[in-house]
Amino acid sequence: MTHDAEVIVVGAGPAGSTVATYLARAGVDVLLLEKTAFPREKVCGDGLTPRGVKQLIDLGLDTSQEAGWVHSRGLRILTGELTLELDWPDLASYPAYGVSRTRHDFDDLLARTAMKAGARLHERTTVTGAITDERTGRVVGVQGKAGEDKRPVAYRAPLVLACDGVSARLALSVGIDKDEKRPMGVAVRRYYRSPRHDDPFIEGHLELWDRSDPARPRLLPGYGWAFPLGDGTVNVGLGILSTSKAFRNTDYRALLRSWLDSTPEEWGYREENAVGRIGGAGLPMGFNRTPHYRDGLLLLGDAGGMVSPFNGEGISAAMESAQLAAEHVVQALARPEGPSRERVLRRYPEALAEEMGGYYRLGNAFARAIGKPAVMRAATKYGLRVNPLIPLVYKGLSGCFDAKGGDLVDRLISAASRLTPAPR
Ligand SMILES: Cc1cc2nc3c(=O)[nH]c(=O)nc-3n(C[C@H](O)[C@H](O)[C@H](O)COP(=O)(O)OP(=O)(O)OC[C@H]3O[C@@H](n4cnc5c(N)ncnc54)[C@H](O)[C@@H]3O)c2cc1C
């Protein structure tokens, strides 16, 4: 069979461009197919915790402020009654700063990094499904439509990597469905011109209040964020978990407005300061689509449901999965097709589970618990007032802890992750 590349990567978001970069640097011939054209917008909060920054550094990117990144020194947690400012922890595994950058810039930078490494990027190419070998059922390529005229295209390669995000069209085309028992999220965001654009802290709002009727403040469902972008604007948004009653039967855009209209006027989160429209999308969490490898197809990032159930962060996991996928694909391609190669590829989902599986099981249990308003209320009311608990909550929620070694808090989170049983 003739091949168009050694590896086809579908989707040039953080997962796709990162894995394409690592593979191309290792000398692999990579075809990267992307339905849009860069630079383009992608609905996101635009924020990376230190866990994500580590991934940028691993990729060899300059993460300095001079190179266009806005640095954060920590997280400000706000509830109705309480405000806590916490610096990012000082760890062996991750640097002590987070970064923000619009996905308009960030994804363009990642795609250019992949091309510089040698990956062949085909933009405006929408993959509609996998091509499978009739006899074995193995994925041997992809088909789709390219260009303005939507001409049919087909490409073949021994390995295909699904990095097509939450729509997961490629995985669906071979019957890899999502597990409805795992949590999902929905999130919406908008940019606002605001004097808080150069705040050194990113913000997490654990309670969203509608105070339009001061006599009757109303607690709204969901959790909010404000990530300063240093360019005069702040990315402000909110998310709701599928474990909450409000999931699905909520007008998310109206909810965002109700919350923001009740924030202090001087923050500037008002209609007249809004830049662009409210955008929203789903957050596939806690490994809600598996297996992550089957019959020549690997799932990475959102396509494999890798958003953290603790905090909705998905970029770092997308890039971590890319690093692991690249390692296994390079080793696999160095072996002859057949059982020996398959043995390596089957190690990819195992490596992912070792890296994130336990933490996500714990996260899935956490998402189920905080879906109940009483549990969430008690956690914010009491948990954040008990000083010894704060580092545990903070490191646990942000995913910033040393999985090996570390202090007592790090070891507690690692132990809890190991001990949380898989859901039935
Ligand atoms: C409102 C909101 C706020 C968020 N905030 C944050 C945050 O602040 N920090 C964070 O870490 N995470 C955040 N996330 C999650 C984060 O956006 C995702 O987890 C992350 O983008 C996943 O990266 P990915 O590469 O797997 O997928 P994507 O970034 O979705 O990339 C997929 C790529 O594939 C392309 N594609 C899709 N279908 C096809 C197809 N059929 N053919 C060809 N190409 C295709 C897309 O155009 C895209 O370029 C947020 C999500 C939302 C919805």
Short mmCIF file of C-alpha atoms and ligand atoms in Angstrom, two decimals:
data_model
loop_
_atom_site.label_atom_id
_atom_site.label_comp_id
_atom_site.label_asym_id
_atom_site.label_seq_id
_atom_site.Cartn_x
_atom_site.Cartn_y
_atom_site.Cartn_z
CA MET A 1 0.00 0.00 0.00
CA THR A 2 1.29 3.49 -0.78
CA HIS A 3 1.39 5.95 2.07
CA ASP A 4 1.05 9.74 2.03
CA ALA A 5 2.93 10.07 5.35
CA GLU A 6 4.21 7.94 8.21
CA VAL A 7 1.72 9.57 10.59
CA ILE A 8 -1.45 11.57 9.94
CA VAL A 9 -2.42 14.02 12.70
CA VAL A 10 -6.00 15.34 12.52
CA GLY A 11 -6.47 18.75 14.16
CA ALA A 12 -3.82 21.40 14.82
CA GLY A 13 -4.84 22.55 18.30
CA PRO A 14 -2.46 22.13 21.28
CA ALA A 15 -2.59 18.32 21.07
CA GLY A 16 -2.11 18.06 17.30
CA SER A 17 0.56 20.73 16.79
CA THR A 18 2.52 19.52 19.82
CA VAL A 19 2.58 15.87 18.78
CA ALA A 20 3.39 16.87 15.18
CA THR A 21 6.36 18.91 16.45
CA TYR A 22 7.80 16.09 18.56
CA LEU A 23 7.33 13.54 15.77
CA ALA A 24 8.82 15.76 13.06
CA ARG A 25 11.81 16.53 15.28
CA ALA A 26 12.35 12.78 15.62
CA GLY A 27 12.48 12.51 11.83
CA VAL A 28 8.96 11.17 11.27
CA ASP A 29 7.12 12.28 8.13
CA VAL A 30 3.96 13.93 9.54
CA LEU A 31 0.90 15.21 7.72
CA LEU A 32 -1.08 17.64 9.90
CA LEU A 33 -4.67 18.24 8.72
CA GLU A 34 -6.63 21.20 10.07
CA LYS A 35 -10.11 22.32 9.12
CA THR A 36 -9.52 26.04 9.79
CA ALA A 37 -6.71 28.39 8.70
CA PHE A 38 -4.35 30.16 11.13
CA PRO A 39 -4.50 32.56 12.81
CA ARG A 40 -8.05 31.86 13.99
CA GLU A 41 -10.06 32.21 17.17
CA LYS A 42 -10.76 29.26 19.46
CA VAL A 43 -13.20 29.58 22.34
CA CYS A 44 -11.14 29.11 25.50
CA GLY A 45 -10.21 30.80 28.78
CA ASP A 46 -6.68 31.35 27.38
CA GLY A 47 -5.06 30.48 30.72
CA LEU A 48 -2.34 27.96 31.59
CA THR A 49 -1.37 26.91 35.08
CA PRO A 50 2.31 26.09 35.77
CA ARG A 51 1.48 22.54 34.65
CA GLY A 52 0.81 23.92 31.17
CA VAL A 53 3.87 26.18 31.27
CA LYS A 54 6.05 23.10 31.80
CA GLN A 55 4.69 21.74 28.53
CA LEU A 56 5.62 24.95 26.68
CA ILE A 57 9.12 24.75 28.11
CA ASP A 58 9.46 21.07 27.15
CA LEU A 59 8.52 22.04 23.61
CA GLY A 60 11.35 24.58 23.58
CA LEU A 61 9.15 27.69 23.47
CA ASP A 62 10.32 30.97 24.96
CA THR A 63 7.75 31.63 27.74
CA SER A 64 9.09 35.06 28.72
CA GLN A 65 6.87 38.14 28.86
CA GLU A 66 9.01 39.65 26.07
CA ALA A 67 7.93 36.73 23.87
CA GLY A 68 4.27 37.73 24.31
CA TRP A 69 3.15 35.70 27.34
CA VAL A 70 1.31 37.32 30.24
CA HIS A 71 2.63 35.87 33.48
CA SER A 72 0.50 35.14 36.56
CA ARG A 73 2.03 34.77 40.01
CA GLY A 74 -0.91 32.81 41.41
CA LEU A 75 -4.60 32.28 41.83
CA ARG A 76 -7.11 34.50 43.58
CA ILE A 77 -10.03 32.41 44.85
CA LEU A 78 -13.28 34.28 45.49
CA THR A 79 -16.44 33.06 47.19
CA GLY A 80 -19.36 35.26 48.23
CA GLU A 81 -17.66 36.13 51.50
CA LEU A 82 -14.00 35.32 51.12
CA THR A 83 -11.03 36.26 48.93
CA LEU A 84 -7.77 34.29 49.05
CA GLU A 85 -4.61 35.14 47.11
CA LEU A 86 -2.28 32.19 46.69
CA ASP A 87 1.05 32.23 44.86
CA TRP A 88 1.68 29.25 42.57
CA PRO A 89 3.44 26.60 44.64
CA ASP A 90 7.20 26.20 44.50
CA LEU A 91 7.64 22.67 43.09
CA ALA A 92 10.25 20.44 41.48
CA SER A 93 7.90 19.49 38.63
CA TYR A 94 6.52 22.85 37.51
CA PRO A 95 7.73 26.47 37.35
CA ALA A 96 6.18 28.94 39.82
CA TYR A 97 4.28 31.01 37.22
CA GLY A 98 1.28 30.56 34.97
CA VAL A 99 0.72 32.22 31.58
CA SER A 100 -2.12 33.59 29.47
CA ARG A 101 -2.25 34.25 25.75
CA THR A 102 -5.20 34.31 23.36
CA ARG A 103 -5.71 31.08 21.48
CA HIS A 104 -5.71 33.25 18.33
CA ASP A 105 -1.94 33.74 18.92
CA PHE A 106 -1.15 30.58 20.84
CA ASP A 107 -2.50 28.05 18.34
CA ASP A 108 -0.85 29.93 15.47
CA LEU A 109 2.48 29.81 17.32
CA LEU A 110 2.12 26.07 17.96
CA ALA A 111 1.20 25.33 14.34
CA ARG A 112 4.19 27.35 13.11
CA THR A 113 6.42 25.47 15.55
CA ALA A 114 5.20 22.18 14.06
CA MET A 115 5.90 23.38 10.51
CA LYS A 116 9.33 24.64 11.49
CA ALA A 117 10.08 21.18 12.83
CA GLY A 118 9.15 19.72 9.45
CA ALA A 119 5.48 18.73 9.74
CA ARG A 120 3.42 19.34 6.59
CA LEU A 121 0.34 21.38 7.54
CA HIS A 122 -2.71 21.28 5.27
CA GLU A 123 -5.19 23.95 6.37
CA ARG A 124 -8.88 24.13 5.34
CA THR A 125 -8.98 20.34 5.32
CA THR A 126 -11.91 18.86 7.22
CA VAL A 127 -11.62 15.18 8.01
CA THR A 128 -14.97 13.45 7.84
CA GLY A 129 -13.92 9.97 8.92
CA ALA A 130 -11.37 7.20 9.03
CA ILE A 131 -10.51 4.88 6.17
CA THR A 132 -10.38 1.34 7.54
CA ASP A 133 -8.97 -1.86 6.09
CA GLU A 134 -11.98 -3.93 5.06
CA ARG A 135 -10.38 -7.17 6.19
CA THR A 136 -8.83 -6.19 9.53
CA GLY A 137 -10.86 -3.09 10.52
CA ARG A 138 -7.59 -1.26 11.13
CA VAL A 139 -7.47 2.51 10.53
CA VAL A 140 -5.24 3.07 7.49
CA GLY A 141 -6.01 6.70 6.65
CA VAL A 142 -8.60 9.45 6.61
CA GLN A 143 -10.99 11.02 4.16
CA GLY A 144 -12.36 14.51 4.05
CA LYS A 145 -12.92 17.70 2.11
CA ALA A 146 -10.36 20.35 1.27
CA GLY A 147 -10.33 23.94 0.14
CA GLU A 148 -13.07 26.43 -0.70
CA ASP A 149 -14.52 24.02 -3.24
CA LYS A 150 -14.66 21.20 -0.66
CA ARG A 151 -13.01 18.74 -3.01
CA PRO A 152 -12.87 15.19 -1.67
CA VAL A 153 -9.46 14.09 -0.37
CA ALA A 154 -8.06 10.88 1.10
CA TYR A 155 -4.73 10.28 2.81
CA ARG A 156 -3.14 7.05 3.98
CA ALA A 157 -0.61 6.34 6.72
CA PRO A 158 0.27 3.42 9.03
CA LEU A 159 -0.82 5.49 12.07
CA VAL A 160 -3.49 8.14 12.57
CA LEU A 161 -3.72 10.48 15.58
CA ALA A 162 -7.12 11.97 16.50
CA CYS A 163 -6.50 15.50 17.84
CA ASP A 164 -9.77 16.94 16.55
CA GLY A 165 -11.04 18.22 19.89
CA VAL A 166 -14.38 17.80 21.61
CA SER A 167 -16.28 16.94 18.39
CA ALA A 168 -14.12 13.77 18.14
CA ARG A 169 -15.43 13.12 14.65
CA LEU A 170 -12.63 10.71 13.80
CA ALA A 171 -13.10 8.53 16.91
CA LEU A 172 -16.87 8.54 16.35
CA SER A 173 -16.37 7.36 12.78
CA VAL A 174 -14.91 4.11 14.13
CA GLY A 175 -17.48 3.75 16.91
CA ILE A 176 -15.48 5.10 19.86
CA ASP A 177 -18.28 6.82 21.79
CA LYS A 178 -18.17 8.90 24.93
CA ASP A 179 -18.94 7.43 28.31
CA GLU A 180 -22.04 9.27 29.54
CA LYS A 181 -21.23 8.34 33.15
CA ARG A 182 -18.13 10.54 33.16
CA PRO A 183 -18.60 14.26 33.87
CA MET A 184 -18.86 16.79 31.06
CA GLY A 185 -18.77 20.55 31.32
CA VAL A 186 -20.04 23.45 29.28
CA ALA A 187 -18.20 26.77 29.38
CA VAL A 188 -18.80 30.23 27.90
CA ARG A 189 -16.48 33.21 27.74
CA ARG A 190 -16.17 36.78 26.49
CA TYR A 191 -13.45 39.43 26.37
CA TYR A 192 -13.93 42.72 28.23
CA ARG A 193 -11.83 45.88 28.24
CA SER A 194 -10.95 46.25 31.90
CA PRO A 195 -8.50 48.03 34.23
CA ARG A 196 -7.84 44.55 35.65
CA HIS A 197 -6.11 43.47 32.42
CA ASP A 198 -2.66 43.52 34.11
CA ASP A 199 -3.67 41.96 37.43
CA PRO A 200 -0.82 39.57 38.42
CA PHE A 201 -3.33 36.96 39.66
CA ILE A 202 -5.76 34.88 37.63
CA GLU A 203 -9.13 34.55 39.32
CA GLY A 204 -11.38 31.62 40.15
CA HIS A 205 -14.89 32.51 41.34
CA LEU A 206 -16.29 29.56 43.27
CA GLU A 207 -19.64 31.28 43.76
CA LEU A 208 -21.52 33.34 41.18
CA TRP A 209 -24.00 35.80 42.66
CA ASP A 210 -26.78 37.67 40.89
CA ARG A 211 -27.38 40.80 42.98
CA SER A 212 -29.74 42.55 40.56
CA ASP A 213 -32.32 42.53 43.38
CA PRO A 214 -30.21 43.60 46.38
CA ALA A 215 -32.91 42.40 48.77
CA ARG A 216 -32.66 38.89 47.33
CA PRO A 217 -29.18 37.93 46.13
CA ARG A 218 -29.40 34.73 44.11
CA LEU A 219 -26.67 32.07 43.91
CA LEU A 220 -26.24 31.08 40.27
CA PRO A 221 -25.06 27.65 39.13
CA GLY A 222 -21.46 27.22 37.95
CA TYR A 223 -17.96 28.59 38.55
CA GLY A 224 -16.32 31.60 36.96
CA TRP A 225 -12.87 32.80 35.94
CA ALA A 226 -11.14 36.03 34.92
CA PHE A 227 -7.81 35.68 33.13
CA PRO A 228 -6.03 39.00 32.43
CA LEU A 229 -4.48 39.26 28.98
CA GLY A 230 -2.29 42.32 29.51
CA ASP A 231 -3.54 43.97 26.29
CA GLY A 232 -6.33 46.01 27.90
CA THR A 233 -8.70 43.03 28.05
CA VAL A 234 -9.64 40.21 30.40
CA ASN A 235 -11.06 36.84 29.37
CA VAL A 236 -14.07 36.27 31.65
CA GLY A 237 -16.18 33.15 31.62
CA LEU A 238 -18.03 30.46 33.51
CA GLY A 239 -18.53 26.75 33.38
CA ILE A 240 -21.13 24.27 34.60
CA LEU A 241 -20.63 20.56 35.27
CA SER A 242 -22.96 17.87 33.98
CA THR A 243 -23.31 16.72 37.60
CA SER A 244 -25.18 19.97 38.34
CA LYS A 245 -28.97 20.13 37.95
CA ALA A 246 -28.61 23.30 35.88
CA PHE A 247 -26.60 21.50 33.15
CA ARG A 248 -28.42 21.56 29.79
CA ASN A 249 -31.53 23.53 30.89
CA THR A 250 -29.66 26.83 31.28
CA ASP A 251 -29.19 29.80 28.98
CA TYR A 252 -25.41 30.05 29.49
CA ARG A 253 -25.05 33.39 27.76
CA ALA A 254 -27.79 34.98 29.90
CA LEU A 255 -26.18 33.40 32.97
CA LEU A 256 -22.82 35.03 32.15
CA ARG A 257 -24.51 38.43 31.80
CA SER A 258 -26.46 38.05 35.10
CA TRP A 259 -23.27 37.23 36.95
CA LEU A 260 -21.15 39.96 35.38
CA ASP A 261 -23.81 42.66 35.81
CA SER A 262 -23.50 41.98 39.54
CA THR A 263 -19.72 42.34 39.68
CA PRO A 264 -18.33 45.76 40.73
CA GLU A 265 -18.88 48.41 38.05
CA GLU A 266 -15.20 49.46 38.14
CA TRP A 267 -14.06 46.02 36.97
CA GLY A 268 -15.61 46.93 33.62
CA TYR A 269 -17.38 43.64 32.84
CA ARG A 270 -20.31 45.40 31.17
CA GLU A 271 -21.87 45.30 27.71
CA GLU A 272 -20.26 48.59 26.61
CA ASN A 273 -16.77 47.19 27.29
CA ALA A 274 -17.36 43.83 25.65
CA VAL A 275 -15.09 42.84 22.75
CA GLY A 276 -16.59 40.29 20.39
CA ARG A 277 -19.39 37.87 21.14
CA ILE A 278 -19.92 35.30 23.85
CA GLY A 279 -18.52 31.96 22.71
CA GLY A 280 -19.11 28.57 24.28
CA ALA A 281 -18.18 24.90 23.92
CA GLY A 282 -18.19 21.56 25.72
CA LEU A 283 -15.49 20.32 28.09
CA PRO A 284 -14.97 16.55 27.78
CA MET A 285 -13.60 15.46 31.15
CA GLY A 286 -12.00 12.67 33.11
CA PHE A 287 -11.15 10.34 30.17
CA ASN A 288 -14.74 10.26 28.92
CA ARG A 289 -13.74 8.73 25.58
CA THR A 290 -11.73 5.50 25.54
CA PRO A 291 -9.91 3.39 24.45
CA HIS A 292 -7.15 5.85 23.76
CA TYR A 293 -5.59 3.39 21.33
CA ARG A 294 -7.25 0.91 19.02
CA ASP A 295 -6.43 -0.50 15.58
CA GLY A 296 -3.98 2.15 14.38
CA LEU A 297 -5.82 5.15 15.90
CA LEU A 298 -4.58 7.10 18.95
CA LEU A 299 -6.77 9.63 20.78
CA LEU A 300 -5.16 12.77 22.25
CA GLY A 301 -6.41 15.80 24.20
CA ASP A 302 -10.11 16.67 24.08
CA ALA A 303 -10.72 13.91 21.51
CA GLY A 304 -9.86 11.50 24.35
CA GLY A 305 -11.84 13.46 26.99
CA MET A 306 -8.77 14.74 28.82
CA VAL A 307 -10.01 17.99 30.41
CA SER A 308 -9.38 18.06 34.16
CA PRO A 309 -12.61 17.47 36.13
CA PHE A 310 -11.08 19.60 38.91
CA ASN A 311 -10.67 22.88 37.06
CA GLY A 312 -11.65 22.62 33.39
CA GLU A 313 -8.04 22.96 32.22
CA GLY A 314 -7.44 20.99 29.03
CA ILE A 315 -4.41 22.50 27.28
CA SER A 316 -1.80 20.98 29.57
CA ALA A 317 -3.36 17.50 29.34
CA ALA A 318 -3.62 17.83 25.55
CA MET A 319 0.11 18.62 25.43
CA GLU A 320 1.01 15.92 27.98
CA SER A 321 -0.87 13.33 25.91
CA ALA A 322 0.99 14.62 22.83
CA GLN A 323 4.33 14.06 24.52
CA LEU A 324 3.40 10.52 25.50
CA ALA A 325 1.87 9.71 22.11
CA ALA A 326 5.01 10.94 20.30
CA GLU A 327 7.25 8.78 22.49
CA HIS A 328 5.23 5.65 21.76
CA VAL A 329 4.69 6.36 18.05
CA VAL A 330 8.43 6.93 17.46
CA GLN A 331 9.23 3.63 19.15
CA ALA A 332 6.41 1.82 17.32
CA LEU A 333 7.52 3.04 13.88
CA ALA A 334 11.02 1.74 14.55
CA ARG A 335 9.59 -1.80 14.70
CA PRO A 336 8.13 -3.93 11.90
CA GLU A 337 4.37 -3.80 11.43
CA GLY A 338 2.68 -6.52 13.46
CA PRO A 339 2.59 -7.73 17.07
CA SER A 340 5.85 -6.07 18.13
CA ARG A 341 4.67 -2.63 16.98
CA GLU A 342 1.24 -3.19 18.54
CA ARG A 343 2.80 -3.97 21.91
CA VAL A 344 4.33 -0.50 22.02
CA LEU A 345 1.17 1.25 20.87
CA ARG A 346 -0.92 -0.51 23.51
CA ARG A 347 1.42 1.00 26.10
CA TYR A 348 0.22 4.52 25.20
CA PRO A 349 -3.15 4.30 27.03
CA GLU A 350 -1.39 2.62 29.94
CA ALA A 351 1.15 5.44 30.15
CA LEU A 352 -1.70 8.00 30.03
CA ALA A 353 -3.49 6.18 32.84
CA GLU A 354 -0.29 6.13 34.91
CA GLU A 355 0.20 9.86 34.34
CA MET A 356 -3.36 11.15 34.77
CA GLY A 357 -5.73 8.24 35.43
CA GLY A 358 -5.74 8.25 39.23
CA TYR A 359 -5.92 12.04 39.49
CA TYR A 360 -8.85 12.06 37.05
CA ARG A 361 -10.67 9.28 38.95
CA LEU A 362 -10.36 11.46 42.02
CA GLY A 363 -11.51 14.44 39.91
CA ASN A 364 -14.55 12.54 38.63
CA ALA A 365 -15.55 11.78 42.24
CA PHE A 366 -14.97 15.45 43.12
CA ALA A 367 -17.16 16.57 40.17
CA ARG A 368 -19.95 14.24 41.33
CA ALA A 369 -19.73 15.65 44.88
CA ILE A 370 -19.71 19.35 44.01
CA GLY A 371 -22.64 18.87 41.63
CA LYS A 372 -24.68 18.89 44.86
CA PRO A 373 -25.04 22.56 45.89
CA ALA A 374 -25.02 21.73 49.63
CA VAL A 375 -21.61 20.01 49.35
CA MET A 376 -20.17 22.87 47.33
CA ARG A 377 -21.59 25.44 49.74
CA ALA A 378 -20.08 23.64 52.74
CA ALA A 379 -16.73 23.27 50.97
CA THR A 380 -16.47 26.98 50.15
CA LYS A 381 -17.92 28.13 53.48
CA TYR A 382 -15.79 25.99 55.78
CA GLY A 383 -13.02 24.29 53.74
CA LEU A 384 -11.34 27.53 52.72
CA ARG A 385 -11.35 28.86 56.28
CA VAL A 386 -9.29 26.00 57.71
CA ASN A 387 -5.71 27.06 57.05
CA PRO A 388 -4.09 23.59 56.90
CA LEU A 389 -6.65 22.53 54.29
CA ILE A 390 -5.95 25.40 51.90
CA PRO A 391 -2.75 24.02 50.27
CA LEU A 392 -4.52 20.69 49.82
CA VAL A 393 -7.52 22.29 48.11
CA TYR A 394 -5.30 24.61 46.07
CA LYS A 395 -2.80 22.04 44.82
CA GLY A 396 -5.54 19.46 44.29
CA LEU A 397 -7.72 21.81 42.23
CA SER A 398 -4.90 23.25 40.15
CA GLY A 399 -3.15 19.94 39.48
CA CYS A 400 0.11 21.59 40.56
CA PHE A 401 1.77 19.10 42.90
CA ASP A 402 4.84 16.88 42.74
CA ALA A 403 3.48 13.43 41.87
CA LYS A 404 6.78 11.89 43.03
CA GLY A 405 8.33 13.04 46.26
CA GLY A 406 7.15 16.48 47.29
CA ASP A 407 5.80 17.59 50.63
CA LEU A 408 3.09 16.02 52.79
CA VAL A 409 0.29 17.69 50.79
CA ASP A 410 1.74 16.41 47.49
CA ARG A 411 2.02 12.91 48.91
CA LEU A 412 -1.57 13.04 50.19
CA ILE A 413 -2.92 14.01 46.76
CA SER A 414 -0.84 11.29 45.07
CA ALA A 415 -2.03 8.69 47.59
CA ALA A 416 -5.69 9.74 47.21
CA SER A 417 -5.31 9.54 43.41
CA ARG A 418 -3.87 6.03 43.66
CA LEU A 419 -6.53 4.85 46.10
CA THR A 420 -9.63 6.24 44.36
CA PRO A 421 -11.33 3.21 42.82
CA ALA A 422 -12.40 3.19 39.17
CA PRO A 423 -16.15 3.91 38.80
CA ARG A 424 -18.30 0.87 38.09
C1 LIG B 1 -15.00 28.34 27.22
C2 LIG B 1 -13.80 27.45 27.43
C3 LIG B 1 -12.77 27.88 28.24
C4 LIG B 1 -11.63 27.08 28.44
N1 LIG B 1 -10.60 27.57 29.17
C5 LIG B 1 -9.47 26.87 29.29
C6 LIG B 1 -8.34 27.43 29.92
O1 LIG B 1 -8.33 28.59 30.33
N2 LIG B 1 -7.21 26.67 30.04
C7 LIG B 1 -7.15 25.40 29.56
O2 LIG B 1 -6.12 24.74 29.72
N3 LIG B 1 -8.22 24.84 28.92
C8 LIG B 1 -9.36 25.55 28.76
N4 LIG B 1 -10.40 25.02 28.05
C9 LIG B 1 -10.25 23.69 27.45
C10 LIG B 1 -9.33 23.76 26.21
O3 LIG B 1 -9.85 24.73 25.31
C11 LIG B 1 -9.23 22.40 25.53
O4 LIG B 1 -9.09 21.39 26.48
C12 LIG B 1 -8.04 22.37 24.55
O5 LIG B 1 -8.22 23.29 23.51
C13 LIG B 1 -7.85 20.95 23.99
O6 LIG B 1 -6.87 20.95 22.99
P1 LIG B 1 -6.98 19.92 21.76
O7 LIG B 1 -5.81 20.16 20.91
O8 LIG B 1 -7.27 18.57 22.27
O9 LIG B 1 -8.34 20.36 21.00
P2 LIG B 1 -8.70 21.75 20.26
O10 LIG B 1 -7.99 22.88 20.89
O11 LIG B 1 -10.17 21.77 20.24
O12 LIG B 1 -8.12 21.57 18.82
C14 LIG B 1 -8.74 20.74 17.87
C15 LIG B 1 -8.32 21.21 16.48
O13 LIG B 1 -8.83 20.29 15.53
C16 LIG B 1 -9.48 20.99 14.49
N5 LIG B 1 -10.52 20.10 13.99
C17 LIG B 1 -11.67 19.76 14.61
N6 LIG B 1 -12.38 18.90 13.87
C18 LIG B 1 -11.63 18.68 12.77
C19 LIG B 1 -11.83 17.87 11.61
N7 LIG B 1 -12.91 17.13 11.46
N8 LIG B 1 -10.88 17.88 10.64
C20 LIG B 1 -9.76 18.65 10.78
N9 LIG B 1 -9.53 19.43 11.85
C21 LIG B 1 -10.45 19.43 12.82
C22 LIG B 1 -10.00 22.26 15.15
O14 LIG B 1 -10.21 23.30 14.22
C23 LIG B 1 -8.87 22.58 16.13
O15 LIG B 1 -7.87 23.35 15.54
C24 LIG B 1 -11.56 25.79 27.84
C25 LIG B 1 -12.62 25.34 27.03
C26 LIG B 1 -13.72 26.16 26.82
C27 LIG B 1 -14.84 25.67 25.94
#
